[in-house]
Tab-separated table of C-alpha atoms in Angstrom:
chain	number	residue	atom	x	y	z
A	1	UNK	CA	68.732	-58.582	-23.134
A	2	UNK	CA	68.959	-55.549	-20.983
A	3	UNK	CA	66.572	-53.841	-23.034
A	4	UNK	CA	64.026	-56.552	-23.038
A	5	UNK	CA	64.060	-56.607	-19.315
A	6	UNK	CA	63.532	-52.284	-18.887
A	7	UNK	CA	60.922	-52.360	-21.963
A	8	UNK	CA	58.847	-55.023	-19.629
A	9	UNK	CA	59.591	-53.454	-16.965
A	10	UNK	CA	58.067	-50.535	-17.819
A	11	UNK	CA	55.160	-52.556	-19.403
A	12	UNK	CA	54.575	-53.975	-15.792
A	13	UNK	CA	54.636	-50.452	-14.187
A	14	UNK	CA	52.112	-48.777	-16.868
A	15	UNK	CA	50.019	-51.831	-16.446
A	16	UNK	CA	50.402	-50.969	-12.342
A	17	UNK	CA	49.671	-47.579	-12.936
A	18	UNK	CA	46.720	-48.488	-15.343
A	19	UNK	CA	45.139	-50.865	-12.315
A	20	UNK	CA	45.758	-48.275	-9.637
A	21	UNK	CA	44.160	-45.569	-11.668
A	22	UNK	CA	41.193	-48.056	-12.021
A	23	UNK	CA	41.067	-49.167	-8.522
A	24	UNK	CA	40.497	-45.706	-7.140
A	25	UNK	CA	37.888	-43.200	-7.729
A	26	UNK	CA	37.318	-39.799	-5.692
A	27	UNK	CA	34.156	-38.307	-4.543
A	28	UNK	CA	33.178	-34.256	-4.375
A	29	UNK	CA	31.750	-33.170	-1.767
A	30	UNK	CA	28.945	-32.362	-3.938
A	31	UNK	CA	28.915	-35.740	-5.461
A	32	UNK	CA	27.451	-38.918	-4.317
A	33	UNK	CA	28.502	-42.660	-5.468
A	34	UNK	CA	26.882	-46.032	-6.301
A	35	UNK	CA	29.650	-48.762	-7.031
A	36	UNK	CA	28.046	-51.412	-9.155
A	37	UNK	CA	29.220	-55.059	-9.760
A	38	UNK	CA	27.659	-56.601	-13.047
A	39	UNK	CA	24.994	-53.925	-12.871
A	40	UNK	CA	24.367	-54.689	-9.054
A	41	UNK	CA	24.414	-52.232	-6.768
A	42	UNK	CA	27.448	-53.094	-3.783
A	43	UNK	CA	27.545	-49.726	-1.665
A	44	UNK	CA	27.397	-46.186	-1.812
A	45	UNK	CA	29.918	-43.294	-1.281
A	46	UNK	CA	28.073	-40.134	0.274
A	47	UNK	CA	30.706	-38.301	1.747
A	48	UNK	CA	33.622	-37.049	0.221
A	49	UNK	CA	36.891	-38.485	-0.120
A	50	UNK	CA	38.981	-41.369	-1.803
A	51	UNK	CA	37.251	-44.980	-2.231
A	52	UNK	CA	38.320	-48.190	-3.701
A	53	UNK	CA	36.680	-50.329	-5.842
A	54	UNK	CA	37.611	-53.555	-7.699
A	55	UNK	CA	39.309	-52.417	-11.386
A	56	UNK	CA	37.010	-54.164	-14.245
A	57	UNK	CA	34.609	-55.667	-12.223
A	58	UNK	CA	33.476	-53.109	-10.770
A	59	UNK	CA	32.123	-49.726	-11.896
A	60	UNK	CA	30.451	-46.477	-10.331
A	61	UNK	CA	27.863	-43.856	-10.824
A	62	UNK	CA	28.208	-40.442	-9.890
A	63	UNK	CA	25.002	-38.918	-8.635
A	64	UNK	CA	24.540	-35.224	-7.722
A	65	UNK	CA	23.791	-34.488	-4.172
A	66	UNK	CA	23.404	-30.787	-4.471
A	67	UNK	CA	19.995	-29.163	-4.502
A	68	UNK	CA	18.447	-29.432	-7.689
A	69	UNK	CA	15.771	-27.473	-9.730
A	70	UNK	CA	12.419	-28.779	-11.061
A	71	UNK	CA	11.129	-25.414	-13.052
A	72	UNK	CA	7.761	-26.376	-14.823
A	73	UNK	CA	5.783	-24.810	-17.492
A	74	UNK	CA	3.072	-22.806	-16.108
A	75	UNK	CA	-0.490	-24.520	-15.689
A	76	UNK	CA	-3.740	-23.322	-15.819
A	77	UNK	CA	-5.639	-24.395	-12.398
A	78	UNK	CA	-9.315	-24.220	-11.591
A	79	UNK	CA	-9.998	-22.656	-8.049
A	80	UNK	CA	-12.748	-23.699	-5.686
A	81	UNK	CA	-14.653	-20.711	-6.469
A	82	UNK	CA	-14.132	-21.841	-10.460
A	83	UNK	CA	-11.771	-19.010	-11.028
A	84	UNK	CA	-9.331	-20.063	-13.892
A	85	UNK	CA	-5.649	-19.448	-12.535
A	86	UNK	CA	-2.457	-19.612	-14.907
A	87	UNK	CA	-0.022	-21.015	-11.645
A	88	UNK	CA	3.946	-21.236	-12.685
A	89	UNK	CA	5.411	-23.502	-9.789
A	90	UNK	CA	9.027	-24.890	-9.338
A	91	UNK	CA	10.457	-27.243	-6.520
A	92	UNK	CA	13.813	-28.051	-5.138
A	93	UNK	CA	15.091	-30.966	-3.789
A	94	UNK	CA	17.470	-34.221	-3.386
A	95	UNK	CA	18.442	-37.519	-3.615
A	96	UNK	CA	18.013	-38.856	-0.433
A	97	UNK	CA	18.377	-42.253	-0.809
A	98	UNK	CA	20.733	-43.351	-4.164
A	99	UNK	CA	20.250	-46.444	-3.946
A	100	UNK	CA	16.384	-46.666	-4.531
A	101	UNK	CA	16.701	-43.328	-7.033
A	102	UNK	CA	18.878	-45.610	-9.301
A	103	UNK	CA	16.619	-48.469	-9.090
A	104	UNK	CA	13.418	-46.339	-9.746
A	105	UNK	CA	14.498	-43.553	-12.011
A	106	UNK	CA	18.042	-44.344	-12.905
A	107	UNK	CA	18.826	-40.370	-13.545
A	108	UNK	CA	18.234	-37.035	-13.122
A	109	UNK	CA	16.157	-36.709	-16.336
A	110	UNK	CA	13.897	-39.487	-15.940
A	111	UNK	CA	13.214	-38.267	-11.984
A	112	UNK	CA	12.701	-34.541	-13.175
A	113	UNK	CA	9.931	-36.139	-15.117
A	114	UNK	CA	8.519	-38.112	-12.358
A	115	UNK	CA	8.455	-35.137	-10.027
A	116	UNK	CA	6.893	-32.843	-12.487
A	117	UNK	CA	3.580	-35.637	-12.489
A	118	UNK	CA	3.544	-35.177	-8.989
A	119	UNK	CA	3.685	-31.484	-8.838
A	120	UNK	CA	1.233	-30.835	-11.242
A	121	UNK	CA	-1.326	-33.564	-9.641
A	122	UNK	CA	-0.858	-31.828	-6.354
A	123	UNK	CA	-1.033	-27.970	-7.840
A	124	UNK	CA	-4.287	-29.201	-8.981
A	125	UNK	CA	-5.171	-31.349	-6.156
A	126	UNK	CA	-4.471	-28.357	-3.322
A	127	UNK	CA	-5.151	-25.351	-5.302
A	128	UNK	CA	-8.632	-27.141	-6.442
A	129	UNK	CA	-9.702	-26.636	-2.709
A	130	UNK	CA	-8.673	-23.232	-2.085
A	131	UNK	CA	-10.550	-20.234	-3.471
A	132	UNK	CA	-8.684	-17.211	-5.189
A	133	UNK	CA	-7.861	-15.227	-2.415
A	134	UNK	CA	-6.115	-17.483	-0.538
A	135	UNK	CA	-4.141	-18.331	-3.769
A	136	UNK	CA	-2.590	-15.180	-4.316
A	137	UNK	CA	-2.836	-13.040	-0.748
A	138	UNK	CA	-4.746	-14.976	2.465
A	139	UNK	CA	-2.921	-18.422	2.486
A	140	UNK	CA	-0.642	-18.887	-0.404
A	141	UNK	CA	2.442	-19.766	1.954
A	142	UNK	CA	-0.048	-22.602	3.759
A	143	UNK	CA	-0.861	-24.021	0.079
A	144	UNK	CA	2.894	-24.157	-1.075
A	145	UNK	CA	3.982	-25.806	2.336
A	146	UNK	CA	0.997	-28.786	2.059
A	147	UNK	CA	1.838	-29.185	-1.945
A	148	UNK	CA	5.533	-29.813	-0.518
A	149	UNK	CA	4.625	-32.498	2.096
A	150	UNK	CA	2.438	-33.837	-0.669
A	151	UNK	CA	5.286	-34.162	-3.506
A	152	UNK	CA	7.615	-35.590	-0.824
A	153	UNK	CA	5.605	-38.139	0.362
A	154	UNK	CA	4.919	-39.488	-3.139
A	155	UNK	CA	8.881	-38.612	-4.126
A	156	UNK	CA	9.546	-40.952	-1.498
A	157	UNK	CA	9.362	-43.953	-3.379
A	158	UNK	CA	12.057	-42.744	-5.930
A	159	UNK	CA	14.668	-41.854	-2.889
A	160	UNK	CA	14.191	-38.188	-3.914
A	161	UNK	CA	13.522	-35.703	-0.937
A	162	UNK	CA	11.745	-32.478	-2.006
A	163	UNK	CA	12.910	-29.324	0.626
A	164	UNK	CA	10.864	-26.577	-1.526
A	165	UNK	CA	7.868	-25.655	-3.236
A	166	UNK	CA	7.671	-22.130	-4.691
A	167	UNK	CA	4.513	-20.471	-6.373
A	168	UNK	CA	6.742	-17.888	-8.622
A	169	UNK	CA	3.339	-16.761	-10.295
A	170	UNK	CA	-0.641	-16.950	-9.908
A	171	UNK	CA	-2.630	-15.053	-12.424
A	172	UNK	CA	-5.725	-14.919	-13.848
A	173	UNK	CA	-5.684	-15.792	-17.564
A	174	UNK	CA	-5.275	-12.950	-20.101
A	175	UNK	CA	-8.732	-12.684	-21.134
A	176	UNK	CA	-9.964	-13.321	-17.658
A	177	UNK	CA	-7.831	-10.231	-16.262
A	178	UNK	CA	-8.688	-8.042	-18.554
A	179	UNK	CA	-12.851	-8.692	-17.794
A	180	UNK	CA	-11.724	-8.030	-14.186
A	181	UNK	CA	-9.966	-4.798	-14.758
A	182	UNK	CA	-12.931	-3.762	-16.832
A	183	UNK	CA	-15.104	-4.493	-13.552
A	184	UNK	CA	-12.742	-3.018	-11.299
A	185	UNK	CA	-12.808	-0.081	-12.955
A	186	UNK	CA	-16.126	0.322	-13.212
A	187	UNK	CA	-16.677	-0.386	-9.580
A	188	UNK	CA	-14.395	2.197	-8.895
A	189	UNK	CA	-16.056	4.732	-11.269
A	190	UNK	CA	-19.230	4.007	-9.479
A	191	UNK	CA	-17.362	4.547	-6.063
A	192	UNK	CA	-15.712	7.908	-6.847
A	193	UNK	CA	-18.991	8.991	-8.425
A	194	UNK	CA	-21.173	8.077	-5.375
A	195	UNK	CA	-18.168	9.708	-2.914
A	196	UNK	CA	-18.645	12.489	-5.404
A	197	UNK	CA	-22.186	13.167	-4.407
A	198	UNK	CA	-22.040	12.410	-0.979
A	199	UNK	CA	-19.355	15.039	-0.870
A	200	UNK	CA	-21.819	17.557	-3.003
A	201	UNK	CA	-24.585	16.630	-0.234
A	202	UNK	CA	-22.358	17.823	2.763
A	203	UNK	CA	-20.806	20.426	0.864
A	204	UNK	CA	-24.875	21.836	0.301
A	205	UNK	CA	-25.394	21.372	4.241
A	206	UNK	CA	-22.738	22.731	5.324
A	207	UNK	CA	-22.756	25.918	2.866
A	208	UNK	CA	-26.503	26.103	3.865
A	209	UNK	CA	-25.765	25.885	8.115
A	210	UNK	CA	-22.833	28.938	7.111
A	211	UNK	CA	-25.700	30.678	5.721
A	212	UNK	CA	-28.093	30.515	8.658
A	213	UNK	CA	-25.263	30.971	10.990
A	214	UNK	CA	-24.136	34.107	9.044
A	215	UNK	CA	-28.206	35.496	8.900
A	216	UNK	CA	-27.971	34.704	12.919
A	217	UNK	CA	-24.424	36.442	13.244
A	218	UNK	CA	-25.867	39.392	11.731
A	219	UNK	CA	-29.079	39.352	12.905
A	220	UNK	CA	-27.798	39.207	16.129
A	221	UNK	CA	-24.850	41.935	15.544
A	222	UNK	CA	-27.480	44.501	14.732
A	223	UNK	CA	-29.388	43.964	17.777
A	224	UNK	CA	-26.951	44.345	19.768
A	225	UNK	CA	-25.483	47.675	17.739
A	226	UNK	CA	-29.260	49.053	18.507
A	227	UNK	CA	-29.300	48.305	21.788
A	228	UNK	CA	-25.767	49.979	22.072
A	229	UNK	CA	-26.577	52.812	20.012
A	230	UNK	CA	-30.084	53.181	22.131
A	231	UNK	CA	-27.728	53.131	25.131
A	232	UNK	CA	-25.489	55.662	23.968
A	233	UNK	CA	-27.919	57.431	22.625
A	234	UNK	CA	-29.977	57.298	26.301
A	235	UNK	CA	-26.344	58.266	28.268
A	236	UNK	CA	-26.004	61.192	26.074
A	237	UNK	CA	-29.581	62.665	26.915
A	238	UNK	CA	-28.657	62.012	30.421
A	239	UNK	CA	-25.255	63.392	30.579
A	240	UNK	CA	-26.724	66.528	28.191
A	241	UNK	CA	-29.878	66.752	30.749
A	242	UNK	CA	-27.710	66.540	33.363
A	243	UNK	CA	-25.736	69.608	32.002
A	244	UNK	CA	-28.558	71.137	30.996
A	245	UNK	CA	-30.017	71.500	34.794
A	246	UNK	CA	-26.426	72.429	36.250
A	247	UNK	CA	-26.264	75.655	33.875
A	248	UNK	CA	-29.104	76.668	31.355
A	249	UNK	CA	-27.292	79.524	30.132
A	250	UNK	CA	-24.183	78.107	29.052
A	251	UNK	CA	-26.072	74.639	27.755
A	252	UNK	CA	-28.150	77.372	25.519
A	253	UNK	CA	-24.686	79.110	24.307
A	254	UNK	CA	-23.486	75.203	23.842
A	255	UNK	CA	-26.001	74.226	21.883
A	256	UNK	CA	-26.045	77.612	19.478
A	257	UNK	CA	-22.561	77.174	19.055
A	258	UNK	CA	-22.852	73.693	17.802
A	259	UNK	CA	-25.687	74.984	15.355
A	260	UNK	CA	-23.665	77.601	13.892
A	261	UNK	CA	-20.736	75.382	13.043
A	262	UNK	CA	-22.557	72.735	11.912
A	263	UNK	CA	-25.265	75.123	9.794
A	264	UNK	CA	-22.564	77.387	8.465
A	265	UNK	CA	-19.458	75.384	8.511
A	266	UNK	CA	-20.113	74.766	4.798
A	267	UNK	CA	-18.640	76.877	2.158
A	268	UNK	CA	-21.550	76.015	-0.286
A	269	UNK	CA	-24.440	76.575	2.265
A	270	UNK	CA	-26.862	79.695	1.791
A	271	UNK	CA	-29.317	80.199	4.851
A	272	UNK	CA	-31.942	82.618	4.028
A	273	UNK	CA	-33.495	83.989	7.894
A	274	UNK	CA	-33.518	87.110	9.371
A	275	UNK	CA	-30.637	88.674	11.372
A	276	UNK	CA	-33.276	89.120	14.358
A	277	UNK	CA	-34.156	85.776	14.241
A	278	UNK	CA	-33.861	83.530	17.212
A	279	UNK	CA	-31.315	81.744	15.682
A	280	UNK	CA	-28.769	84.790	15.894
A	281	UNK	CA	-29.740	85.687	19.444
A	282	UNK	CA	-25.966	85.805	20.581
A	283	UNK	CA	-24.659	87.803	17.673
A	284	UNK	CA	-26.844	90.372	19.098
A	285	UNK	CA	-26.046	89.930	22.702
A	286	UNK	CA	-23.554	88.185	24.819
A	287	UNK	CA	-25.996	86.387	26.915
A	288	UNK	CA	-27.893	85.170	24.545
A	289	UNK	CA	-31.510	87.479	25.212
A	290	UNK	CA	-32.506	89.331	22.616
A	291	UNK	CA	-33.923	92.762	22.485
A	292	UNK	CA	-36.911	93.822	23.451
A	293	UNK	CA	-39.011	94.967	20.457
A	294	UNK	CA	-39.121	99.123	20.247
A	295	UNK	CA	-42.592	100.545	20.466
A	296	UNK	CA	-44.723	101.723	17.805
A	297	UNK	CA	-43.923	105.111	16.859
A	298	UNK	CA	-40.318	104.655	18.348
């Protein structure tokens, strides 16, 4: 009898236990709740903590309320200036409102799918009205801000709130890119070629102004040297003129002097003049006069 009594006992405590375990559930805080009776919807659980809800009547659904990734194949986009673009996109955002994300999309898969629709319509829709350069340099952080605004005002209506819109990648398409290196490059050649000659052109002008300048320098050097030398050349008559009228005599013995040591200083020089000559007047007396001539018959 005892036993009968503990084994229901402990039939009534596991069944306890069982409806306890059932009547609670728990919410992360990166977790969000829907608690549903026959498949309709009774309240939500958004923040964290321990709820109650009525054991086998009612059930819940557990809905992420983290940030969450829509990554999308990349798309080829035509520009306004009908440039071909290859554009890989991805979003992030939330559920907002659980309630009408259940009742629209039911899950995570089925809203990914949804939001990928509306990215791509408005990556073709915004990018359609922009040309290339503001794709990828002038006003690619303007475009990604109105495609956000655009995907969260349609997300709306599935409770999902979209926070980011990223353009990881905007490229021309293979083919396209390599057609515009090939024109690049050959722009460039053309550049450096032109910069090539212009550079010839200056070097020529300015090689042919060193020239004149040079012809000028020197031109102008050896006019002045002239006038210089005619200077010097004008002093030294003076100052020898000048000499010259102070003292005749020694000027004469000056002069002879200078003629002998420049005429004879020589080793290899052979003079052939007479030893009466003019020339040798002070070898044959100290002041310079030379003899008289003897008379005939003397």
């Amino acid at each position: 009898m005892r036993n009968g009594i503990f084994g229901f006992l402990a039939i009534v405590l596991v069944a306890l236990g069982v409806l306890g375990y059932m009547s609670f559930f728990v919410v992360n805080p990166t977790q969000q709740a829907l608690v549903l009776q026959f498949g309709e919807i009774r309240r939500t659980a958004q923040e964290p903590g321990l709820y109650v809800k009525v054991p086998f009547i009612q059930n819940v659904v557990i809905l992420d309320h983290r940030l969450l990734d829509l990554n999308m194949e990349p798309k080829e986009v035509i520009a306004a200036d009908k440039k071909r673009l290859v554009v890989d996109a991805f979003a992030r955002y939330k559920i907002s409102n659980p309630v009408l994300f259940y009742q629209t999309v039911n899950n995570v898969r089925e809203a990914d799918l949804r939001l990928s629709t509306f990215l791509d319509a408005s990556l073709r829709s915004e990018l359609g009205r922009a040309f290339f350069t503001d794709v990828v340099r002038d006003r690619r952080a303007d475009l990604m801000e109105a495609i956000r605004k655009d995907i969260d005002r349609r997300s709306a209506e599935i409770g999902v709130n979209v926070v980011d819109v990223k353009i990881r990648r905007a490229d021309l398409p293979d083919a396209n890119s390599q057609a515009v290196f090939r024109r690049m490059q050959t722009e460039r050649q053309r550049e450096a070629t032109e910069i090539r000659a212009q550079g010839e052109e200056q070097a020529r002008r300015i090689r042919s102004r060193a020239d004149r300048d040079a012809t000028v320098l020197v031109a102008e050097a050896k006019r002045d040297a002239e006038k210089i030398r005619g200077d010097g050349d004008a002093e030294r008559n003076r100052i020898f003129a000048e000499a010259y009228s102070q003292d005749p005599d020694f000027f004469a013995f000056y002069r002879s002097m200078q003629a002998y040591l420049t005429g004879m200083g020589s080793g290899d020089t052979r003079m052939v003049i007479s030893p009466k000559s003019e020339f040798f007047r002070f070898f044959q007396a100290p002041e310079g006069k030379a003899a008289a001539p003897a008379a005939n018959g003397q």
